[in-house]
Each structure stands twice: as structure tokens, then as C-alpha cells.
């Protein structure tokens, strides 16, 4: 009964909802000449820097289920996946446009919490929501975020800069998000705080904005990408764009204690998630040997873990050295074939 | 049978489809350091100009029906509605990011044509598609376009610049799109070339980019907006933001011959569509009396019609002078009450 009384998007109507979101998103922010409320946002880019632009959509029933993520967490996550793209270029996030597709029976309260999450993530990483669009969506929520950022022209880190001999490094721990996703989907049962940790890592990824800036400013990296599709797939993008190969040592892939515990509990190899699972939103980068130490120092100085996991080669092969010492193709490696003899 | 053999989005897969679109969108363009293919686009804004950013989504079954618009026309339209926002600020369109939500059973051929339409509209107005995102959409096509533009800082035209005594002007002809929409929906039957003209005006609106630039460069306008929601609603935005009122003379609202003919054929008043109907994507602007002539000259010089339709007042009232000389509230005016005695 009380659910039925909650005012919905359809009850409120388009213009009152825009006005409501405008008040919520309105912030004093650097370089914003005009934010939400005119035909376009008007922004003042920093002289001499280049502009970064990325867009990433979050669609209900494809990227999330309403039952398994609270609206404020969903809002933070929708911005985080875009922040991660700016981070992977070494840039500073600046201005976001948020395009919401909302079913008309969605409670206004839900939209308020979604907006609160978006605002929170923007504030945390120094970005401002300066524009957007509202549309009725027939039955599913869609959140399309375009994020603009800036970077010094010589500091932008592309996918195509890796050279033979460069080392491969990664921030944080890999595979937690993929395991958390399986728990959320109900296909994996890991009770207690270990399960909660993994689910939290899936729902609330931390975009590595500070680490990305530290890496760019160190001047020591040669290529960078964020891990959205998984280590095998995303390293593949760097290798293809750079026309090089790589050998990754599985023993060095950073695994969290939670992932090790979950894997142990069900007799599965944690590297299954860590090499093929996506949505970690960690940074994967390459650096020539002479600058590896300075890159590592720069990332650790902002409190983020970073690990050397392999080396770029001149061939177009992609190998993974397994814990048993065997070389196997990096893409297509099936860990459960390895771990369950 | 031949329909069933057409390869679909799902058959092709995400990465091959991205590569295919990347080839299609790839263009040499001003200020593009890096287009599609990395984590973000990298762009070089023009020194001293401000950046304009807008986003507008086109959702199947909300903004269009697949049966009534060919995919290339849909692509052009999805970009046109954003081009119109840049035009209404007086800006030059520069860089677009296109986020597509595609059902997996959609033929690849459809996506090719959609992309061709997007590219065509971008090329026509000097913009380049520099990035985007692909996502599976459960059952409906969504096209979310973010468009960036640039304008000289002193030339940007906002909604809040209208002053009492300013004249109200509008480009083109109003109401055609709304009538065309009713024809498409099947609620209005206008056979022959008149009906085709009106439908064409709905499906293929012309964003007034050149007129917008001409108005901005003339320095003579005080406020501007594009007509997406209809004259009554969009003039309302200028009045609210500028804290002024207006009197519009219905006799001066520009009506196309096609609209007059359609209205005559069914005994309806053309001003019904022209004042309340949306999606004309014409420019609505205000200008102080001393600069009206120069603004009109500037717009006509680029081959676009422009008409003075009213005056800004110091009160917060919004009146329309009807053809019979009566003053009626601009919003909420019901023309069929007037025209069918």
C-alpha cells in the first residue's frame, strides 16, 4: 500500500523532474560557464591541455538488475565506469553529461537516490555534472554518461605505445568483480564477509583516477588501458594496437585474499576470474624497464597497489606462464581445465 | 526466408561491430588528436573559444517507430536534434560521441544504414564522430548522441538574455513537424505530396546550424533557443529564464503552404500545430529593436527564412494575439476551440 503511494516519474512530469535534478546536480565547478538549464552546457577548457571524451551506458537487465543494486550505488557505478576511462588516459575528469531513460512508473525517490550516487562519484573525483537529458524509457532504466576530462598533451597514454622489452603492470587485484558478479547472479555461493567483499568489489568499483594521474605525471608509462573486459581481452587491445606480443606470469597476477578464499572454498582456480573476468576497472599499463621503478613509486605514493606481471615481446604471440611453468595462450585459457585434473 | 539469412548484430559480435563502425566513422577532422579506438577520444579545443556540450537520446517506440523511419533517416535525425542544440547557442558543431543500444536480432545492414545517416549528418555540418559505445539493448534501439561544439565566448546565446522591448523572431515555418507526426501515427490523413512534405519535415528536420552561426556572428540577438517542445513551451523557457513576458501575434507566425493546405482539408486551424506542436527544430530568438534588421539580414544571407512574431514585455504574462484580435494565454491555447465554432 505505501509503495503504491510513492510519487513516480510519470506523476511528477518531465520539467519538474529536470528542475529537481538540476538543483541536485548544481555545483560550483572549475571551467563551468553554464551548467544544466540551457540548450547546451558551456565550458571553458584549460589552455594548452587536450580534451578527453568518453561515453558508457548502463542498461537495466544487461548491466545490472534493479533487485541487486541500490539506486545510489548504481549511480556511483554508472559514473565510475566512465571515470575509469579518463583515468586510463592519465587524465583529470572534469564534466559529465547524464542521459537518463526512466520508466514512468519509477518512484521519484529512486531517481533522487540515483542522482545522489552520480553526484557523490562526481564530487569524489573532482568532476561536475553539467548537462543531460531525460527521456521516458518503455520498461528499463538506462543511464548513459558522457564524461569529459583533460590531460597535458604530452602525457596522454594510448593503447598503442607498448614496445618490446616494456614491462606489463597492473593496479589493485584482479578477478574480484567477476566472482562478485557470479555471486550476485546466484551461480556462485560464497557466504559471509568474503562473499560480501567480492560483491562489493563488483557493485562499487574504484576508478583509479589518482593512480592514472600519478602514472601520467611520472612520464614513465608507454601504454595504458582500463580493465573492463578482463586481463586477456584488454591486454589484447594494447598488443593489437601496439603490434607487439606479451608473456604474462600467472604467479604474479595480484589476487585478493577474498578471491583466494572463495576459490579455495569451491575448488576453483582464482586465475579463472583474474584473467578472463571483466569489470575490475583497474589500470593495465606498460613501461620501459628504466622507468618501471618510478611508475611503481608514483602509484604507491597515492596508496594504490601495483604489480609487475609480465613483459612485452616483439612477436605477435600472447603467452601466459601458468603456475606449473607451462606456456599457454593467454586468451582462451580455461583455468578450470587446469585446476580440476 | 531471405530475411532470416541476414547477419544480425548478435551474429557479428561486439568487437567486429565496433571495428566496422570505426571504419565507417573514421574521418580526418579538425581538432581530433585521436578518434574512435582508444579508451577516450582526444580532442584539441580551439584556443580562446568556449566548449558547448549537449546530449539527446532517441528511443524506439518513444521517439520513433522502426516501421515508419528508414535507418539512414533515423541516423540523420538522431544527430540533427543535437546539432540543433549547438545551433541554438550560436555554436559550430565539432565532435560527436554516439552510444548505441542495439537488440541482438537487429540486422547488421540496419546498423550500417543507421551509421551512414549519422555520418552524413555529421559531414554535412562539419562535425566528426569521434567516439561512442555499443551495448546490447533487450528489445529497443536507443541512440544517445553527445555533441560538442565551440563558440566565441562573447557570442554564446543563452535563454536568459531577453529584455523588455526586444522583438521575438523565428526561423523557417512552424507546425509542419507536428502535423507530419500525426500523419505518421495514423491519426491524420493527408494524401499526396502535401502529406509527404509534412512527414518529411518531421522525419528529416534541418538543424539551423548556419543560421545560428550567422545570428551569433551578427552580435544582434539577445537570447536564443531551438524549438523542440513547441513555440509556447520553448518561448516559455526564454521568458522564465529572462524573467520577462511576451506578446506574440498569431497573424505573424510563419506557416507553410503545406500546413495551410492540410489544415484547410480537415477544417482544423494551422496555428494549433504551429503554437503547440514540437520538433520543428527552428530557432526562436529575441533581439533589441536596433539590431533586428541586421539579424534578419544575416539569416536571410544564408538562405533561411526568418520572421518577427512578437515582442518581449516587462510583465511575466505570455499573451497570444489571435487572428480575431483577442488576447489569449500563449500556453494552453486550444486552437480547435477557436477554429471550430
XYZ file of C-alpha atoms in Angstrom, chain B residues 10-179:
170
model
C 24.384 -10.911 -32.383
C 25.933 -12.963 -35.212
C 28.694 -10.411 -35.754
C 29.590 -9.786 -32.095
C 30.685 -6.681 -30.225
C 34.313 -6.204 -31.310
C 33.805 -6.858 -35.046
C 30.843 -4.454 -34.948
C 32.945 -1.791 -33.205
C 35.687 -2.247 -35.836
C 33.092 -1.970 -38.604
C 31.621 1.249 -37.165
C 35.096 2.633 -36.501
C 35.950 2.284 -40.211
C 32.673 3.919 -41.154
C 33.003 6.828 -38.744
C 36.713 7.402 -39.310
C 37.249 10.834 -40.858
C 40.037 13.381 -40.865
C 38.625 16.222 -38.819
C 39.790 19.423 -37.236
C 40.982 19.138 -33.673
C 40.838 15.335 -33.480
C 44.080 14.067 -31.962
C 42.631 10.556 -31.579
C 39.163 9.380 -32.643
C 37.459 6.047 -32.049
C 39.691 3.188 -30.925
C 41.203 4.129 -27.575
C 39.664 4.472 -24.105
C 38.599 8.044 -24.869
C 38.679 10.394 -27.818
C 41.435 13.007 -27.563
C 40.477 16.432 -28.870
C 42.170 19.793 -29.209
C 39.735 22.640 -28.432
C 40.246 25.944 -30.207
C 42.226 28.371 -28.062
C 40.067 31.097 -26.563
C 36.701 29.630 -27.608
C 34.325 28.023 -25.146
C 33.139 24.462 -25.442
C 29.450 23.544 -25.860
C 28.207 20.120 -24.757
C 24.763 18.620 -25.237
C 23.206 15.180 -25.229
C 19.911 13.957 -26.649
C 18.593 10.433 -26.846
C 16.342 8.809 -29.445
C 14.468 5.771 -28.125
C 12.481 3.319 -30.219
C 8.714 3.403 -29.545
C 9.141 6.710 -27.680
C 10.743 8.947 -30.318
C 10.316 6.775 -33.398
C 8.830 3.565 -34.681
C 11.042 1.282 -36.731
C 8.267 0.785 -39.302
C 7.916 4.481 -40.124
C 11.501 5.741 -40.486
C 14.275 4.236 -42.599
C 17.501 3.629 -40.648
C 19.599 6.203 -42.545
C 16.950 8.884 -41.948
C 16.858 7.856 -38.285
C 20.629 8.282 -38.050
C 20.489 11.749 -39.585
C 17.645 12.722 -37.273
C 19.404 11.482 -34.123
C 22.340 13.747 -34.917
C 20.139 16.612 -36.162
C 18.373 17.079 -32.821
C 21.787 17.586 -31.197
C 23.064 19.818 -33.992
C 20.011 21.969 -33.327
C 21.087 22.482 -29.696
C 24.551 23.633 -30.765
C 22.913 25.897 -33.375
C 20.707 27.477 -30.698
C 23.806 28.594 -28.773
C 25.261 30.107 -31.950
C 27.999 27.481 -31.993
C 29.887 25.376 -34.502
C 29.325 21.627 -34.119
C 32.615 19.758 -33.779
C 32.718 16.301 -32.241
C 30.057 13.662 -31.588
C 30.002 10.563 -29.392
C 27.365 8.027 -30.336
C 26.123 5.468 -27.839
C 24.072 2.760 -29.499
C 21.831 0.274 -27.714
C 21.069 -2.462 -30.232
C 18.889 -5.572 -29.946
C 20.983 -8.615 -30.881
C 18.495 -9.683 -33.579
C 18.912 -6.375 -35.449
C 20.361 -6.928 -38.961
C 23.915 -5.607 -39.380
C 22.655 -3.965 -42.591
C 20.313 -1.829 -40.458
C 23.254 -0.679 -38.306
C 25.262 0.120 -41.453
C 22.484 2.360 -42.725
C 21.982 3.975 -39.327
C 25.706 4.716 -39.202
C 25.614 6.070 -42.755
C 22.893 8.515 -41.734
C 24.826 9.642 -38.661
C 27.985 10.146 -40.734
C 26.087 12.006 -43.444
C 24.595 14.491 -40.973
C 27.957 14.957 -39.258
C 29.744 15.556 -42.564
C 27.087 17.976 -43.740
C 27.505 20.215 -40.706
C 31.273 19.933 -40.254
C 31.195 17.581 -37.269
C 33.047 14.287 -36.779
C 32.026 11.176 -34.864
C 34.976 10.588 -32.563
C 33.765 8.017 -30.089
C 30.931 6.027 -28.755
C 29.726 2.935 -27.085
C 27.914 -0.217 -28.098
C 25.599 -2.091 -25.794
C 23.063 -4.814 -26.229
C 19.588 -3.443 -25.707
C 16.972 -6.027 -24.730
C 14.376 -5.077 -27.336
C 14.522 -1.449 -28.402
C 17.044 0.604 -30.356
C 18.424 3.581 -28.449
C 20.689 6.209 -29.989
C 22.269 8.524 -27.486
C 24.295 11.277 -29.101
C 26.532 13.678 -27.231
C 27.658 16.567 -29.379
C 30.433 19.017 -28.577
C 30.699 22.376 -30.271
C 32.557 25.625 -29.937
C 31.634 29.278 -29.881
C 33.478 32.542 -29.307
C 32.955 33.319 -25.593
C 31.183 36.633 -26.169
C 28.910 35.189 -28.860
C 27.131 32.365 -26.995
C 23.365 32.956 -26.933
C 21.584 31.919 -23.752
C 17.928 31.668 -22.810
C 18.181 34.386 -20.200
C 19.154 37.398 -22.296
C 15.726 38.642 -23.434
C 14.840 42.208 -22.330
C 11.543 44.145 -22.459
C 11.130 45.756 -25.849
C 13.148 43.050 -27.646
C 11.488 41.567 -30.701
C 10.728 37.833 -30.913
C 11.826 36.147 -34.145
C 11.666 32.655 -35.529
C 13.350 30.889 -38.444
C 11.537 28.754 -41.018
C 7.917 27.631 -40.695
C 6.250 26.201 -37.611
C 3.931 23.253 -37.112
C 4.862 21.088 -40.105
C 6.652 18.545 -37.966
C 3.722 18.127 -35.562
C 1.301 17.614 -38.445
